[in-house]
Amino acid sequence: MHPHGYVRITAASPPVHVGAPRKNAVEIQVLLQQHVESDIVLFPELSLTGYTAADLFGQQQLLDAAMDALQQIVTASAGRDQLIVVGLPVSVADSLYNCAAAIDNGRLLGIVPKQFLPNYKEFYEARWFRAADGGEPATIEIENEPIPFGIDLLFRSGDAVVGIEICEDLWTPNPPSGLMAVAGSNILLNLSASTETVGKASWRTDLVKSQSGRCIAAYAYAGAGPTESTTDVVFGAHCMVAENGAILSHSRRVGDGQPAWQGATSATVDVDIQKLGHDRRTIGSFDDARSTLPRRYRKIDFSLAQTPDRALQRDIAPRPFVPSDPDTLADRCSEIFEIQSAGLAQRIRQLPQNMPLFIGVSGGLDSTLALVVAAKMCQRYDWPTSRIHGITMPGFGTTDQTRESADRLMQQLGVTRETIDIRPLCLQAFQSLQHQPLGIDAENRDVETLQLQLVQTPNDAQDLVFENIQARIRTFLLMSRGFVLGTGDLSEQALGWSTYNGDHMSMYNVNTSVPKTLVRFLVRFAGDHHFDESVRSTLHQIADAVISPELMPPTEEGAIRQSTEATIGAYELHDFFLFHFIRNGYTPDKILWLAKQAKFSEPYDDKTLADTMQTFFKRFFANQFKRTCVPDGPKVGSVSLSPRGDWRMPSDADPDAWRR
């Protein structure tokens, strides 16, 4: 078990010899040797005898051989801090139960019987087994030792709490794993023998995925394979591990369309119990369900070794807001557009009919996305796009490239266009405030003279008043006209990268919960899927440009001088930090450790990662006051910083614990 809360789980399906427990124990031990680094290794239902032994389950010889095979595995596990779970029939008094045995370091921890027996179509379990209902003995004697027995057993090692159910238990309306999760289990195991029929694998996968999400847990599933008897059915050897609604790893299976195989299948992955704990703490209804527990659960302790140096066996997405799979990304982008458009349309319906919508169009990513969303909304609801009034407001930092992109895009989308040069108003503000922009005396100077002098200032010159005046004048001009559509994105809110009561403010902000890394993909997606070639070219050009507020003057060659990412760090890092800080509640040291595992668009050394994280937390805490008063806007993903919804934080909170 890794100190950052990662537990490695293997769900494995070995070759089975029906009716030969000793041979099956050997097959299981072979797989255990292959997965010595796994914290938990799960095997299928009745894996010591074979699920298809049928009336042989009535033979004492098979039951005794299965118990001997179990002791063989218990003995072999000595010296290994690893939870091993195997399936076997267990005779208790005059009843026979389909059971899961939990083993750790030479010790049989406990035995969990199956609660729901399938007895329909190809299944006849009730012919041989009794369904457990909680009335069974609390312990049974094995090798002269009392062993905990029952449906009320959970197995605990530190923060990892394991619950076990068997096959059909999952397919019922109220799976036992739901109660186990509410009782504290964050890792759920299922020993299964599910037959492989057309379409069943998809259904099975959905069950595992949805149960892991419903229980806010990791869920491992190990299915019997094709070496079971094929007299009437075939078993697929389907193994998988899910975590909170997502399949993290899955094995080969019969019917997957790939070449046939011989031997075992397995799925191994590191599950994150710290993340599960955060989600359970923040979702209050999960705790509320504890009142429904019909019984108290016994927790049996076992040991997992601490493995701080073990390499992580899990994909760490470098852009967690942006799916890596192209089809998933396309679906995500399409859905976000729908949410943004629907939210904006509802707000527009409350306005006087045909009231124009004003948007400042800079030629940058954020205003482009907001403009595209507004245009798609008008098309969807049969409103003329001319109702959108796009205003370009060139200032002292505007370059020809972004202005031309803005003008061309507005023309292509058919919106009403207007240009207002904000420099004269800015100059008047400098003079009224007796401010010297970038150290230049603004008195008795005209706009063009001041522009020439500003361009000649050093590239590293700084002047926050100079920047804020431009941002606030743009907002003043927009809001003096009518209903203003905001453009600022989630990443800018997190970092406070906006001018208070400047570009920070609007009447409705469709981008409010879209992070910068996703904005870029949305702009490209819009070009690829919603518009013709001319618009596509413009949108891709905007998506590929340097991210800049263009408030500082350009270089003498007319290029963008002010790069946002050169100033505060790469947005892909800030979005990575933001996601894991807000969505998962991770500590800074865990986030930094994960960042070192992720494959970003370029390699970042340890100093860059640490410095950028310092910037993130410093700015995040310092700029809560801006987030406390932001305009309405739709939540589109799992992370939002709305003070009315997801994120409520004091503006004067001390970041010391995080920055240290």
mmCIF file of N, CA and C in Angstrom, residues 1 40 83 102 104 107 109 153-163 183-187 297-304:
data_model
loop_
_atom_site.group_PDB
_atom_site.id
_atom_site.type_symbol
_atom_site.label_atom_id
_atom_site.label_comp_id
_atom_site.label_asym_id
_atom_site.label_seq_id
_atom_site.Cartn_x
_atom_site.Cartn_y
_atom_site.Cartn_z
ATOM 1 N N MET A 1 0.857 -1.194 0.000
ATOM 2 C CA MET A 1 0.000 0.000 0.000
ATOM 3 C C MET A 1 0.886 1.235 0.000
ATOM 4 N N ILE A 40 -3.897 -6.814 -2.948
ATOM 5 C CA ILE A 40 -5.072 -7.692 -2.897
ATOM 6 C C ILE A 40 -5.109 -8.501 -4.187
ATOM 7 N N LEU A 83 -3.653 -9.590 0.879
ATOM 8 C CA LEU A 83 -4.976 -10.181 1.050
ATOM 9 C C LEU A 83 -5.292 -11.032 -0.171
ATOM 10 N N ALA A 102 -10.904 -15.378 2.927
ATOM 11 C CA ALA A 102 -9.926 -14.284 2.943
ATOM 12 C C ALA A 102 -8.691 -14.729 3.712
ATOM 13 N N ASP A 104 -4.408 -13.917 4.716
ATOM 14 C CA ASP A 104 -3.327 -12.931 4.780
ATOM 15 C C ASP A 104 -2.195 -13.483 5.622
ATOM 16 N N ARG A 107 -2.527 -16.726 7.465
ATOM 17 C CA ARG A 107 -3.667 -16.756 8.379
ATOM 18 C C ARG A 107 -4.971 -16.736 7.596
ATOM 19 N N LEU A 109 -8.357 -15.410 7.573
ATOM 20 C CA LEU A 109 -8.985 -14.308 8.292
ATOM 21 C C LEU A 109 -10.464 -14.540 8.546
ATOM 22 N N LEU A 153 -18.935 -9.709 7.686
ATOM 23 C CA LEU A 153 -17.489 -9.565 7.829
ATOM 24 C C LEU A 153 -16.937 -8.518 6.878
ATOM 25 N N LEU A 154 -16.095 -7.635 7.404
ATOM 26 C CA LEU A 154 -15.290 -6.721 6.608
ATOM 27 C C LEU A 154 -13.840 -6.909 7.045
ATOM 28 N N PHE A 155 -12.911 -6.608 6.144
ATOM 29 C CA PHE A 155 -11.496 -6.841 6.409
ATOM 30 C C PHE A 155 -10.761 -5.504 6.291
ATOM 31 N N ARG A 156 -9.993 -5.151 7.324
ATOM 32 C CA ARG A 156 -9.455 -3.794 7.434
ATOM 33 C C ARG A 156 -7.938 -3.803 7.593
ATOM 34 N N SER A 157 -7.297 -2.914 6.798
ATOM 35 C CA SER A 157 -5.870 -2.640 6.954
ATOM 36 C C SER A 157 -5.678 -1.143 6.816
ATOM 37 N N GLY A 158 -5.508 -0.457 7.943
ATOM 38 C CA GLY A 158 -5.417 0.998 7.906
ATOM 39 C C GLY A 158 -6.695 1.608 7.368
ATOM 40 N N ASP A 159 -6.568 2.453 6.343
ATOM 41 C CA ASP A 159 -7.736 3.097 5.750
ATOM 42 C C ASP A 159 -8.439 2.216 4.725
ATOM 43 N N ALA A 160 -7.833 1.096 4.376
ATOM 44 C CA ALA A 160 -8.447 0.183 3.407
ATOM 45 C C ALA A 160 -9.383 -0.776 4.131
ATOM 46 N N VAL A 161 -10.655 -0.768 3.731
ATOM 47 C CA VAL A 161 -11.649 -1.669 4.315
ATOM 48 C C VAL A 161 -12.290 -2.448 3.171
ATOM 49 N N VAL A 162 -12.224 -3.761 3.250
ATOM 50 C CA VAL A 162 -12.617 -4.629 2.133
ATOM 51 C C VAL A 162 -13.914 -5.364 2.468
ATOM 52 N N GLY A 163 -14.856 -5.303 1.540
ATOM 53 C CA GLY A 163 -16.082 -6.085 1.630
ATOM 54 C C GLY A 163 -16.139 -7.076 0.483
ATOM 55 N N ALA A 183 -21.237 0.745 5.538
ATOM 56 C CA ALA A 183 -20.617 0.347 6.804
ATOM 57 C C ALA A 183 -19.133 0.685 6.857
ATOM 58 N N GLY A 184 -18.589 1.202 5.753
ATOM 59 C CA GLY A 184 -17.193 1.647 5.769
ATOM 60 C C GLY A 184 -16.288 1.013 4.752
ATOM 61 N N SER A 185 -16.761 0.015 4.017
ATOM 62 C CA SER A 185 -15.906 -0.643 3.040
ATOM 63 C C SER A 185 -15.678 0.265 1.831
ATOM 64 N N ASN A 186 -14.408 0.497 1.488
ATOM 65 C CA ASN A 186 -14.093 1.297 0.299
ATOM 66 C C ASN A 186 -13.497 0.462 -0.825
ATOM 67 N N ILE A 187 -13.284 -0.824 -0.576
ATOM 68 C CA ILE A 187 -12.856 -1.754 -1.618
ATOM 69 C C ILE A 187 -13.816 -2.939 -1.591
ATOM 70 N N TYR A 297 -21.401 -4.649 11.426
ATOM 71 C CA TYR A 297 -20.391 -5.449 10.736
ATOM 72 C C TYR A 297 -19.172 -5.654 11.626
ATOM 73 N N ARG A 298 -18.626 -6.871 11.563
ATOM 74 C CA ARG A 298 -17.385 -7.166 12.262
ATOM 75 C C ARG A 298 -16.212 -6.819 11.346
ATOM 76 N N LYS A 299 -15.233 -6.108 11.876
ATOM 77 C CA LYS A 299 -14.044 -5.743 11.097
ATOM 78 C C LYS A 299 -12.864 -6.572 11.576
ATOM 79 N N ILE A 300 -12.266 -7.276 10.641
ATOM 80 C CA ILE A 300 -11.134 -8.151 10.938
ATOM 81 C C ILE A 300 -9.878 -7.507 10.368
ATOM 82 N N ASP A 301 -8.898 -7.273 11.210
ATOM 83 C CA ASP A 301 -7.687 -6.570 10.781
ATOM 84 C C ASP A 301 -6.718 -7.506 10.075
ATOM 85 N N PHE A 302 -6.054 -6.954 9.061
ATOM 86 C CA PHE A 302 -4.958 -7.649 8.387
ATOM 87 C C PHE A 302 -3.899 -6.607 8.042
ATOM 88 N N SER A 303 -2.748 -7.056 7.571
ATOM 89 C CA SER A 303 -1.632 -6.142 7.330
ATOM 90 C C SER A 303 -1.294 -6.057 5.853
ATOM 91 N N LEU A 304 -1.083 -4.815 5.394
ATOM 92 C CA LEU A 304 -0.531 -4.568 4.066
ATOM 93 C C LEU A 304 0.800 -3.845 4.239
#
